[in-house]
mmCIF file of C-alpha atoms and ligand atoms in Angstrom:
data_model
loop_
_atom_site.group_PDB
_atom_site.id
_atom_site.type_symbol
_atom_site.label_atom_id
_atom_site.label_comp_id
_atom_site.label_asym_id
_atom_site.label_seq_id
_atom_site.Cartn_x
_atom_site.Cartn_y
_atom_site.Cartn_z
ATOM 1 C CA MET A 86 298.541 270.369 184.545
ATOM 2 C CA ASN A 87 298.195 266.840 185.816
ATOM 3 C CA ILE A 88 296.839 264.903 182.828
ATOM 4 C CA LEU A 89 296.798 261.179 183.559
ATOM 5 C CA SER A 90 296.926 258.477 180.868
ATOM 6 C CA ASN A 91 294.874 255.270 180.563
ATOM 7 C CA VAL A 92 292.716 255.879 183.596
ATOM 8 C CA ASP A 93 290.293 253.217 184.774
ATOM 9 C CA LEU A 94 286.882 254.889 185.271
ATOM 10 C CA SER A 95 285.077 251.769 186.508
ATOM 11 C CA THR A 96 285.032 253.172 190.052
ATOM 12 C CA ALA A 97 284.206 256.692 188.810
ATOM 13 C CA ASN A 98 280.708 255.670 187.676
ATOM 14 C CA THR A 99 278.150 254.341 190.148
ATOM 15 C CA LEU A 100 277.027 251.591 187.723
ATOM 16 C CA ARG A 101 280.640 250.373 187.783
ATOM 17 C CA LEU A 102 280.685 249.844 184.026
ATOM 18 C CA PRO A 103 284.184 249.116 182.747
ATOM 19 C CA CYS A 104 285.625 252.192 181.026
ATOM 20 C CA GLN A 105 289.127 253.335 180.225
ATOM 21 C CA ALA A 106 289.828 256.999 179.569
ATOM 22 C CA GLU A 107 292.725 257.671 177.219
ATOM 23 C CA ARG A 108 293.446 260.821 179.267
ATOM 24 C CA TYR A 109 291.909 262.274 182.422
ATOM 25 C CA VAL A 110 292.215 265.541 184.291
ATOM 26 C CA ALA A 111 290.416 266.976 187.348
ATOM 27 C CA PRO A 112 291.092 270.739 187.352
ATOM 28 C CA GLY A 113 290.613 272.480 190.702
ATOM 29 C CA THR A 114 290.429 276.094 189.448
ATOM 30 C CA LEU A 115 288.798 277.931 186.569
ATOM 31 C CA SER A 116 292.181 278.704 185.028
ATOM 32 C CA ALA A 117 293.262 275.047 185.197
ATOM 33 C CA LEU A 118 289.945 274.067 183.600
ATOM 34 C CA ARG A 119 290.481 276.611 180.816
ATOM 35 C CA ALA A 120 294.045 275.348 180.275
ATOM 36 C CA ALA A 121 292.732 271.780 179.904
ATOM 37 C CA PHE A 122 290.334 272.849 177.145
ATOM 38 C CA VAL A 123 293.069 274.852 175.382
ATOM 39 C CA GLN A 124 295.374 271.842 175.389
ATOM 40 C CA ALA A 125 292.612 269.508 174.163
ATOM 41 C CA ARG A 126 291.882 271.873 171.279
ATOM 42 C CA GLN A 127 295.541 272.247 170.345
ATOM 43 C CA GLN A 128 296.070 268.478 170.376
ATOM 44 C CA GLY A 129 292.759 267.670 168.665
ATOM 45 C CA TRP A 130 291.528 265.569 171.619
ATOM 46 C CA PRO A 131 287.767 265.093 171.899
ATOM 47 C CA VAL A 132 286.566 266.178 175.361
ATOM 48 C CA THR A 133 284.151 264.226 177.573
ATOM 49 C CA LEU A 134 282.791 265.919 180.695
ATOM 50 C CA LEU A 135 282.216 263.808 183.792
ATOM 51 C CA GLY A 136 280.659 264.720 187.151
ATOM 52 C CA GLY A 137 279.905 262.313 189.975
ATOM 53 C CA GLY A 138 279.324 259.502 187.457
ATOM 54 C CA SER A 139 275.942 258.638 188.970
ATOM 55 C CA ASN A 140 273.814 259.181 185.876
ATOM 56 C CA VAL A 141 275.963 258.065 182.953
ATOM 57 C CA LEU A 142 276.325 254.956 180.807
ATOM 58 C CA LEU A 143 279.996 254.847 179.888
ATOM 59 C CA PRO A 144 281.490 253.040 176.870
ATOM 60 C CA GLU A 145 284.445 250.685 177.323
ATOM 61 C CA ARG A 146 286.892 253.220 175.956
ATOM 62 C CA LEU A 147 286.873 257.005 175.918
ATOM 63 C CA PRO A 148 289.445 258.473 173.533
ATOM 64 C CA GLY A 149 290.710 262.048 173.999
ATOM 65 C CA LEU A 150 290.432 263.823 177.338
ATOM 66 C CA VAL A 151 287.954 263.207 180.165
ATOM 67 C CA VAL A 152 287.517 266.359 182.268
ATOM 68 C CA ARG A 153 286.069 266.164 185.769
ATOM 69 C CA PRO A 154 285.820 269.601 187.393
ATOM 70 C CA ALA A 155 287.105 269.560 190.985
ATOM 71 C CA LEU A 156 285.817 273.008 191.985
ATOM 72 C CA ASN A 157 285.069 272.000 195.545
ATOM 73 C CA GLN A 158 284.255 275.231 197.434
ATOM 74 C CA TRP A 159 280.876 276.470 198.613
ATOM 75 C CA TRP A 160 279.758 279.424 200.729
ATOM 76 C CA LEU A 161 276.666 281.275 201.956
ATOM 77 C CA ALA A 162 275.686 284.924 201.528
ATOM 78 C CA GLU A 163 272.776 286.040 203.719
ATOM 79 C CA HIS A 164 270.693 289.156 203.169
ATOM 80 C CA GLN A 165 267.353 290.024 204.849
ATOM 81 C CA GLY A 166 266.284 286.434 205.501
ATOM 82 C CA GLN A 167 267.204 285.311 202.006
ATOM 83 C CA VAL A 168 270.217 283.119 201.678
ATOM 84 C CA LEU A 169 272.189 282.595 198.506
ATOM 85 C CA VAL A 170 274.430 279.552 198.362
ATOM 86 C CA TYR A 171 277.352 279.606 195.916
ATOM 87 C CA VAL A 172 278.423 276.070 195.089
ATOM 88 C CA GLY A 173 281.372 274.806 193.047
ATOM 89 C CA ALA A 174 280.575 272.107 190.455
ATOM 90 C CA GLY A 175 282.699 269.480 192.192
ATOM 91 C CA VAL A 176 280.895 269.637 195.560
ATOM 92 C CA ASN A 177 279.044 266.426 196.436
ATOM 93 C CA TRP A 178 275.289 267.117 196.179
ATOM 94 C CA HIS A 179 274.163 265.076 199.208
ATOM 95 C CA ARG A 180 276.799 266.661 201.455
ATOM 96 C CA LEU A 181 275.589 270.113 200.421
ATOM 97 C CA VAL A 182 271.960 269.158 201.178
ATOM 98 C CA MET A 183 272.838 267.871 204.654
ATOM 99 C CA ALA A 184 275.061 270.870 205.429
ATOM 100 C CA THR A 185 272.495 273.505 204.373
ATOM 101 C CA ALA A 186 269.712 271.584 206.198
ATOM 102 C CA ALA A 187 271.872 271.530 209.328
ATOM 103 C CA HIS A 188 272.208 275.331 208.963
ATOM 104 C CA GLY A 189 268.372 275.507 209.207
ATOM 105 C CA LEU A 190 267.954 276.440 205.544
ATOM 106 C CA TRP A 191 264.874 275.343 203.554
ATOM 107 C CA GLY A 192 264.801 274.550 199.858
ATOM 108 C CA ILE A 193 266.687 271.384 198.933
ATOM 109 C CA GLU A 194 266.007 269.102 201.942
ATOM 110 C CA ASN A 195 263.724 266.815 199.833
ATOM 111 C CA LEU A 196 266.667 266.160 197.504
ATOM 112 C CA ALA A 197 268.774 264.388 200.145
ATOM 113 C CA LEU A 198 270.767 261.275 199.214
ATOM 114 C CA ILE A 199 270.696 261.905 195.463
ATOM 115 C CA PRO A 200 274.157 260.783 194.367
ATOM 116 C CA GLY A 201 276.396 262.884 192.127
ATOM 117 C CA SER A 202 278.085 266.258 192.005
ATOM 118 C CA CYS A 203 276.473 269.701 192.147
ATOM 119 C CA GLY A 204 277.726 270.495 188.635
ATOM 120 C CA ALA A 205 275.719 267.585 187.219
ATOM 121 C CA ALA A 206 272.525 268.491 189.118
ATOM 122 C CA PRO A 207 271.210 271.086 186.597
ATOM 123 C CA VAL A 208 271.901 268.861 183.578
ATOM 124 C CA GLN A 209 268.968 266.573 184.351
ATOM 125 C CA ASN A 210 267.241 268.973 186.780
ATOM 126 C CA ILE A 211 267.413 266.442 189.613
ATOM 127 C CA GLY A 212 264.132 265.890 191.388
ATOM 128 C CA ALA A 213 262.547 263.805 194.133
ATOM 129 C CA TYR A 214 259.632 263.917 196.606
ATOM 130 C CA GLY A 215 257.822 266.741 194.846
ATOM 131 C CA VAL A 216 260.836 269.069 194.522
ATOM 132 C CA GLU A 217 263.159 269.821 191.611
ATOM 133 C CA LEU A 218 266.459 271.652 191.546
ATOM 134 C CA ALA A 219 264.777 274.261 189.303
ATOM 135 C CA ASP A 220 262.603 275.348 192.285
ATOM 136 C CA THR A 221 265.566 276.912 194.128
ATOM 137 C CA LEU A 222 268.164 277.466 191.430
ATOM 138 C CA GLN A 223 268.922 281.127 190.802
ATOM 139 C CA ALA A 224 271.742 280.940 188.277
ATOM 140 C CA VAL A 225 274.361 278.672 186.745
ATOM 141 C CA GLN A 226 277.910 279.683 185.879
ATOM 142 C CA VAL A 227 279.394 277.938 182.836
ATOM 143 C CA MET A 228 282.615 277.912 180.853
ATOM 144 C CA GLU A 229 282.490 277.660 177.063
ATOM 145 C CA LEU A 230 284.736 274.829 175.892
ATOM 146 C CA THR A 231 286.009 276.470 172.717
ATOM 147 C CA SER A 232 286.757 279.970 174.061
ATOM 148 C CA GLY A 233 287.218 279.408 177.815
ATOM 149 C CA ARG A 234 284.783 282.291 178.353
ATOM 150 C CA VAL A 235 282.923 282.176 181.682
ATOM 151 C CA TYR A 236 279.342 283.454 181.826
ATOM 152 C CA TRP A 237 276.123 283.123 183.828
ATOM 153 C CA LEU A 238 272.742 281.710 182.820
ATOM 154 C CA SER A 239 269.582 282.629 184.739
ATOM 155 C CA ALA A 240 267.297 279.759 185.794
ATOM 156 C CA GLU A 241 264.872 280.742 182.991
ATOM 157 C CA ALA A 242 267.656 280.507 180.416
ATOM 158 C CA CYS A 243 268.350 276.916 181.543
ATOM 159 C CA ALA A 244 264.998 275.761 180.018
ATOM 160 C CA PHE A 245 264.340 273.281 182.803
ATOM 161 C CA GLY A 246 261.815 270.481 182.313
ATOM 162 C CA TYR A 247 261.265 267.044 183.816
ATOM 163 C CA ARG A 248 264.802 265.562 183.938
ATOM 164 C CA ASP A 249 265.713 268.010 181.182
ATOM 165 C CA SER A 250 267.565 271.285 180.569
ATOM 166 C CA ILE A 251 269.448 273.298 177.953
ATOM 167 C CA PHE A 252 272.582 271.373 179.046
ATOM 168 C CA LYS A 253 271.149 268.217 177.439
ATOM 169 C CA GLY A 254 270.097 270.140 174.322
ATOM 170 C CA GLU A 255 271.545 273.272 172.756
ATOM 171 C CA LEU A 256 274.498 273.554 175.175
ATOM 172 C CA ALA A 257 275.392 269.835 175.347
ATOM 173 C CA SER A 258 279.180 269.399 174.928
ATOM 174 C CA ARG A 259 279.526 273.164 174.431
ATOM 175 C CA VAL A 260 279.829 274.317 178.040
ATOM 176 C CA VAL A 261 280.895 272.900 181.382
ATOM 177 C CA ILE A 262 278.992 273.913 184.519
ATOM 178 C CA THR A 263 281.384 275.494 187.006
ATOM 179 C CA GLN A 264 279.169 276.969 189.750
ATOM 180 C CA LEU A 265 275.544 277.139 190.934
ATOM 181 C CA VAL A 266 273.704 279.756 192.959
ATOM 182 C CA LEU A 267 270.801 278.408 195.007
ATOM 183 C CA ARG A 268 268.189 280.543 196.754
ATOM 184 C CA LEU A 269 267.387 279.052 200.167
ATOM 185 C CA SER A 270 265.357 280.457 203.050
ATOM 186 C CA ARG A 271 265.130 280.475 206.852
ATOM 187 C CA THR A 272 261.329 280.770 206.663
ATOM 188 C CA PRO A 273 259.831 277.310 207.285
ATOM 189 C CA ALA A 274 258.511 275.867 204.034
ATOM 190 C CA PRO A 275 258.207 272.079 204.354
ATOM 191 C CA ARG A 276 256.953 270.330 201.209
ATOM 192 C CA LEU A 277 255.592 267.015 202.384
ATOM 193 C CA GLY A 278 252.938 266.284 199.738
ATOM 194 C CA TYR A 279 254.663 263.331 198.063
ATOM 195 C CA GLY A 280 253.837 259.758 199.129
ATOM 196 C CA ASP A 281 254.082 259.110 202.851
ATOM 197 C CA LEU A 282 256.587 261.901 203.544
ATOM 198 C CA ALA A 283 254.123 263.853 205.749
ATOM 199 C CA ALA A 284 253.146 260.779 207.752
ATOM 200 C CA ARG A 285 256.784 259.982 208.476
ATOM 201 C CA THR A 286 257.987 263.492 209.354
ATOM 202 C CA PRO A 287 257.586 264.994 212.862
ATOM 203 C CA SER A 288 255.174 267.942 213.179
ATOM 204 C CA ALA A 289 256.805 271.395 212.834
ATOM 205 C CA PRO A 290 259.878 269.758 211.316
ATOM 206 C CA THR A 291 263.282 271.305 210.739
ATOM 207 C CA PRO A 292 264.921 271.043 207.288
ATOM 208 C CA LEU A 293 267.253 268.467 208.807
ATOM 209 C CA ALA A 294 264.321 266.340 210.042
ATOM 210 C CA VAL A 295 262.812 266.363 206.520
ATOM 211 C CA ALA A 296 266.168 265.487 204.930
ATOM 212 C CA GLU A 297 266.600 262.608 207.378
ATOM 213 C CA THR A 298 263.095 261.272 206.623
ATOM 214 C CA VAL A 299 263.843 261.421 202.885
ATOM 215 C CA CYS A 300 267.097 259.512 203.501
ATOM 216 C CA ALA A 301 265.216 256.832 205.456
ATOM 217 C CA ILE A 302 262.593 256.404 202.698
ATOM 218 C CA ARG A 303 265.236 256.258 199.961
ATOM 219 C CA ARG A 304 267.324 253.721 201.881
ATOM 220 C CA GLU A 305 264.326 251.382 202.068
ATOM 221 C CA LYS A 306 263.734 251.375 198.298
ATOM 222 C CA LEU A 307 266.901 252.376 196.524
ATOM 223 C CA PRO A 308 270.112 250.362 196.620
ATOM 224 C CA ASP A 309 273.224 252.157 197.927
ATOM 225 C CA PRO A 310 275.623 252.379 194.933
ATOM 226 C CA GLN A 311 278.504 251.663 197.354
ATOM 227 C CA GLU A 312 276.982 248.245 198.022
ATOM 228 C CA LEU A 313 275.212 247.404 194.743
ATOM 229 C CA ALA A 314 276.142 249.304 191.589
ATOM 230 C CA ASN A 315 273.274 251.314 190.049
ATOM 231 C CA ALA A 316 272.418 254.700 188.540
ATOM 232 C CA GLY A 317 269.127 255.426 190.316
ATOM 233 C CA SER A 318 266.078 255.439 188.058
ATOM 234 C CA PHE A 319 267.071 253.788 184.799
ATOM 235 C CA PHE A 320 264.025 254.987 182.824
ATOM 236 C CA LYS A 321 262.127 258.276 182.818
ATOM 237 C CA ASN A 322 258.525 258.259 183.930
ATOM 238 C CA PRO A 323 256.773 258.410 180.525
ATOM 239 C CA LEU A 324 254.666 261.405 179.574
ATOM 240 C CA VAL A 325 251.482 260.343 177.764
ATOM 241 C CA THR A 326 248.216 261.949 176.626
ATOM 242 C CA ASP A 327 245.114 262.069 178.846
ATOM 243 C CA GLU A 328 243.375 259.816 176.275
ATOM 244 C CA GLN A 329 246.060 257.151 176.697
ATOM 245 C CA VAL A 330 245.656 257.379 180.475
ATOM 246 C CA ALA A 331 241.860 257.025 180.234
ATOM 247 C CA GLN A 332 242.250 254.001 177.970
ATOM 248 C CA LEU A 333 244.789 252.314 180.266
ATOM 249 C CA LEU A 334 242.713 253.073 183.381
ATOM 250 C CA ARG A 335 239.796 251.108 181.917
ATOM 251 C CA GLN A 336 242.016 248.039 181.958
ATOM 252 C CA TYR A 337 244.148 248.914 185.011
ATOM 253 C CA PRO A 338 242.001 251.037 187.367
ATOM 254 C CA ALA A 339 244.720 251.140 190.066
ATOM 255 C CA MET A 340 247.418 252.471 187.716
ATOM 256 C CA PRO A 341 249.316 255.433 189.308
ATOM 257 C CA HIS A 342 249.198 258.536 187.087
ATOM 258 C CA PHE A 343 250.125 262.163 187.660
ATOM 259 C CA PRO A 344 248.318 264.844 185.591
ATOM 260 C CA GLN A 345 250.783 267.444 184.261
ATOM 261 C CA GLY A 346 248.354 269.880 182.616
ATOM 262 C CA GLY A 347 248.122 270.575 178.888
ATOM 263 C CA GLY A 348 246.333 267.265 178.222
ATOM 264 C CA ARG A 349 249.278 265.198 179.444
ATOM 265 C CA ALA A 350 250.048 262.944 182.382
ATOM 266 C CA LYS A 351 253.060 261.074 183.729
ATOM 267 C CA LEU A 352 252.941 257.342 184.370
ATOM 268 C CA ALA A 353 255.134 255.513 186.907
ATOM 269 C CA ALA A 354 257.676 253.525 184.893
ATOM 270 C CA GLY A 355 258.451 251.431 187.994
ATOM 271 C CA TRP A 356 254.805 250.383 188.220
ATOM 272 C CA LEU A 357 254.652 249.470 184.504
ATOM 273 C CA ILE A 358 257.779 247.296 184.830
ATOM 274 C CA ASP A 359 256.517 245.760 188.063
ATOM 275 C CA GLN A 360 253.189 244.860 186.407
ATOM 276 C CA CYS A 361 255.109 242.939 183.744
ATOM 277 C CA GLY A 362 256.448 240.752 186.550
ATOM 278 C CA LEU A 363 260.028 241.897 186.015
ATOM 279 C CA LYS A 364 260.942 243.067 189.525
ATOM 280 C CA GLY A 365 263.920 241.047 190.737
ATOM 281 C CA MET A 366 264.628 239.506 187.285
ATOM 282 C CA ARG A 367 268.263 238.878 186.361
ATOM 283 C CA ASP A 368 270.077 238.617 183.043
ATOM 284 C CA GLY A 369 273.746 237.764 183.540
ATOM 285 C CA ALA A 370 275.554 240.565 185.363
ATOM 286 C CA PHE A 371 272.492 242.858 185.532
ATOM 287 C CA GLY A 372 269.087 242.779 187.153
ATOM 288 C CA VAL A 373 265.976 244.709 188.146
ATOM 289 C CA HIS A 374 266.202 245.775 191.798
ATOM 290 C CA GLN A 375 263.948 243.742 194.045
ATOM 291 C CA HIS A 376 262.461 246.731 195.917
ATOM 292 C CA GLN A 377 262.150 249.291 193.078
ATOM 293 C CA ALA A 378 261.572 248.105 189.513
ATOM 294 C CA LEU A 379 262.829 251.381 188.044
ATOM 295 C CA VAL A 380 266.389 250.709 189.183
ATOM 296 C CA LEU A 381 268.696 248.376 187.271
ATOM 297 C CA VAL A 382 271.593 246.953 189.261
ATOM 298 C CA HIS A 383 274.985 245.593 188.225
ATOM 299 C CA PHE A 384 276.212 242.561 190.158
ATOM 300 C CA GLY A 385 279.698 242.837 188.613
ATOM 301 C CA GLY A 386 281.530 241.593 185.551
ATOM 302 C CA GLY A 387 279.163 243.141 182.971
ATOM 303 C CA ASP A 388 279.551 245.871 180.364
ATOM 304 C CA ARG A 389 277.332 248.453 178.678
ATOM 305 C CA LYS A 390 276.277 246.007 175.962
ATOM 306 C CA GLY A 391 274.874 243.586 178.555
ATOM 307 C CA LEU A 392 273.127 246.438 180.342
ATOM 308 C CA MET A 393 271.495 247.671 177.137
ATOM 309 C CA ARG A 394 270.292 244.143 176.397
ATOM 310 C CA ILE A 395 268.287 243.892 179.618
ATOM 311 C CA ALA A 396 267.139 247.529 179.246
ATOM 312 C CA ASN A 397 265.765 246.826 175.747
ATOM 313 C CA TYR A 398 264.116 243.621 176.933
ATOM 314 C CA ILE A 399 262.317 245.549 179.703
ATOM 315 C CA ALA A 400 261.277 248.374 177.354
ATOM 316 C CA ASP A 401 259.961 245.808 174.824
ATOM 317 C CA ARG A 402 257.924 243.978 177.462
ATOM 318 C CA VAL A 403 256.398 247.231 178.756
ATOM 319 C CA GLU A 404 255.630 248.403 175.211
ATOM 320 C CA ALA A 405 254.000 245.094 174.272
ATOM 321 C CA ARG A 406 251.685 245.308 177.276
ATOM 322 C CA PHE A 407 250.994 249.041 177.666
ATOM 323 C CA ALA A 408 251.872 250.515 174.221
ATOM 324 C CA VAL A 409 254.213 252.987 175.970
ATOM 325 C CA ARG A 410 257.929 253.146 175.096
ATOM 326 C CA LEU A 411 260.256 253.791 178.053
ATOM 327 C CA GLU A 412 263.187 256.156 177.551
ATOM 328 C CA LEU A 413 266.573 255.930 179.262
ATOM 329 C CA GLU A 414 267.092 258.291 182.183
ATOM 330 C CA PRO A 415 270.931 258.205 182.500
ATOM 331 C CA ARG A 416 272.983 259.757 179.721
ATOM 332 C CA LEU A 417 274.548 257.515 177.115
ATOM 333 C CA ILE A 418 278.109 258.793 176.706
ATOM 334 C CA THR A 419 279.503 258.228 173.225
ATOM 335 C CA PRO A 420 283.224 258.526 172.498
HETATM 336 N N1 LIG B 200 255.905 251.448 191.864
HETATM 337 C C1 LIG B 200 255.570 250.121 191.797
HETATM 338 N N2 LIG B 200 256.579 249.205 191.727
HETATM 339 C C2 LIG B 200 257.889 249.538 191.731
HETATM 340 C C3 LIG B 200 258.231 250.918 191.790
HETATM 341 C C4 LIG B 200 257.209 251.859 191.855
HETATM 342 O O1 LIG B 200 254.398 249.744 191.782
HETATM 343 O O2 LIG B 200 258.730 248.663 191.665
HETATM 344 C C5 LIG B 200 254.825 252.460 191.994
HETATM 345 C C6 LIG B 200 254.813 253.054 193.400
HETATM 346 O O3 LIG B 200 254.055 252.295 194.294
HETATM 347 C C7 LIG B 200 254.185 254.410 193.167
HETATM 348 C C8 LIG B 200 254.700 254.790 191.773
HETATM 349 O O4 LIG B 200 255.097 253.571 191.132
HETATM 350 O O5 LIG B 200 252.792 254.331 193.109
HETATM 351 C C9 LIG B 200 255.867 255.774 191.812
HETATM 352 O O6 LIG B 200 256.943 255.188 192.554
HETATM 353 P P1 LIG B 200 257.967 256.055 193.466
HETATM 354 O O7 LIG B 200 257.216 256.978 194.357
HETATM 355 O O8 LIG B 200 258.912 255.091 194.096
HETATM 356 O O9 LIG B 200 258.712 256.982 192.450
HETATM 357 P P2 LIG B 200 259.237 256.753 190.966
HETATM 358 O O10 LIG B 200 258.301 257.412 190.007
HETATM 359 O O11 LIG B 200 259.517 255.309 190.727
HETATM 360 C C10 LIG B 200 260.561 259.011 190.930
HETATM 361 C C11 LIG B 200 261.916 259.460 190.476
HETATM 362 C C12 LIG B 200 262.959 259.112 191.536
HETATM 363 C C13 LIG B 200 262.570 259.799 192.830
HETATM 364 C C14 LIG B 200 261.173 259.323 193.236
HETATM 365 C C15 LIG B 200 260.650 260.047 194.471
HETATM 366 C C16 LIG B 200 262.004 259.398 188.041
HETATM 367 C C17 LIG B 200 262.480 258.678 186.833
HETATM 368 N N3 LIG B 200 262.270 258.819 189.218
HETATM 369 O O12 LIG B 200 260.603 257.587 191.000
HETATM 370 O O13 LIG B 200 264.218 259.634 191.102
HETATM 371 O O14 LIG B 200 263.495 259.519 193.878
HETATM 372 O O15 LIG B 200 260.241 259.597 192.175
HETATM 373 O O16 LIG B 200 260.371 261.358 194.137
HETATM 374 O O17 LIG B 200 261.397 260.458 187.922
HETATM 375 C C18 LIG B 200 266.258 259.137 189.951
HETATM 376 O O18 LIG B 200 265.926 259.977 189.131
HETATM 377 O O19 LIG B 200 267.326 258.489 189.858
HETATM 378 C C19 LIG B 200 265.346 258.822 191.064
HETATM 379 C C20 LIG B 200 265.591 257.866 191.942
#
């Protein structure tokens, strides 16, 4: 097994936060993955799981063993118009979206250009443009860290919610996701209800045309992590009660809000931050992106402490004005 020592993870997270892993391994098979967990247990090394690094806030030092699954195969199984896609955890999500869209398959085309690996996608139930991973996910294969046992969870068992799943709760740090099964279809099913997606997509579109429109929209608003370090949305869109919405609407009639049923509604965190006049602000190495207030960017030379300072400042300003506390969207990794 190729365990590396003192590995610099600053280029393995899209925020480019400085981080050194005491040990690092990227197993390419289930048996190599199991062997890594066995060794960690025998040596008493704490294990940290890492995917594409696009939704994590890393500390400066990670003791123990960082494990990044490199299960990079995917394949299709077609039966009576229904297509199941088996995807290894290490496959790049955006590449999978573009490849299945190019095959004429519907289901995940709205999720184009989301950075990260397929194994990380269920953890926060990635979502964009009116579609969530949960809509097409059939099952998730996991390996238990302590026993090395491999088993499957149905989509229902994953307890998906808005940017939430069992992998953030009960199963956090207990299992590693090794494979996904997605249920895609050749029957046209464009979902163009979000924002100006319909207006910008050709009539009778192909999945590839929708994916390309989504890419164009995202490129206008969201910075490319290759050019300007970021982790996508930095805060979740807050869920509030209908009474809170009604109260806020009296003062801010144009406030975007999205009823969720059950007496609750989601607010747009980007709008709240924008209203506080914080779009484009900068504090040292970090700033609020100039085209999308929900994205914090790293200009270089900063660390997690500096990032948390600006994040807290933003959350305080929003709370003081709207009495709503923003929560972090990326995962805070603790050693
Ligand atoms: N808005 C502003 N100013 C801003 C940003 C947004 O006024 O600076 C307003 C917009 O005009 C719109 C509303 O806020 O009325 C919502 O904005 P947008 O459609 O851009 O989406 P979002 O709520 O900011 C969410 C997801 C994104 C996803 C988009 C599109 C979360 C936390 N974010 O953003 O996901 O791409 O919808 O579906 O749910 C991610 O999770 O990393 C991510 C990028």
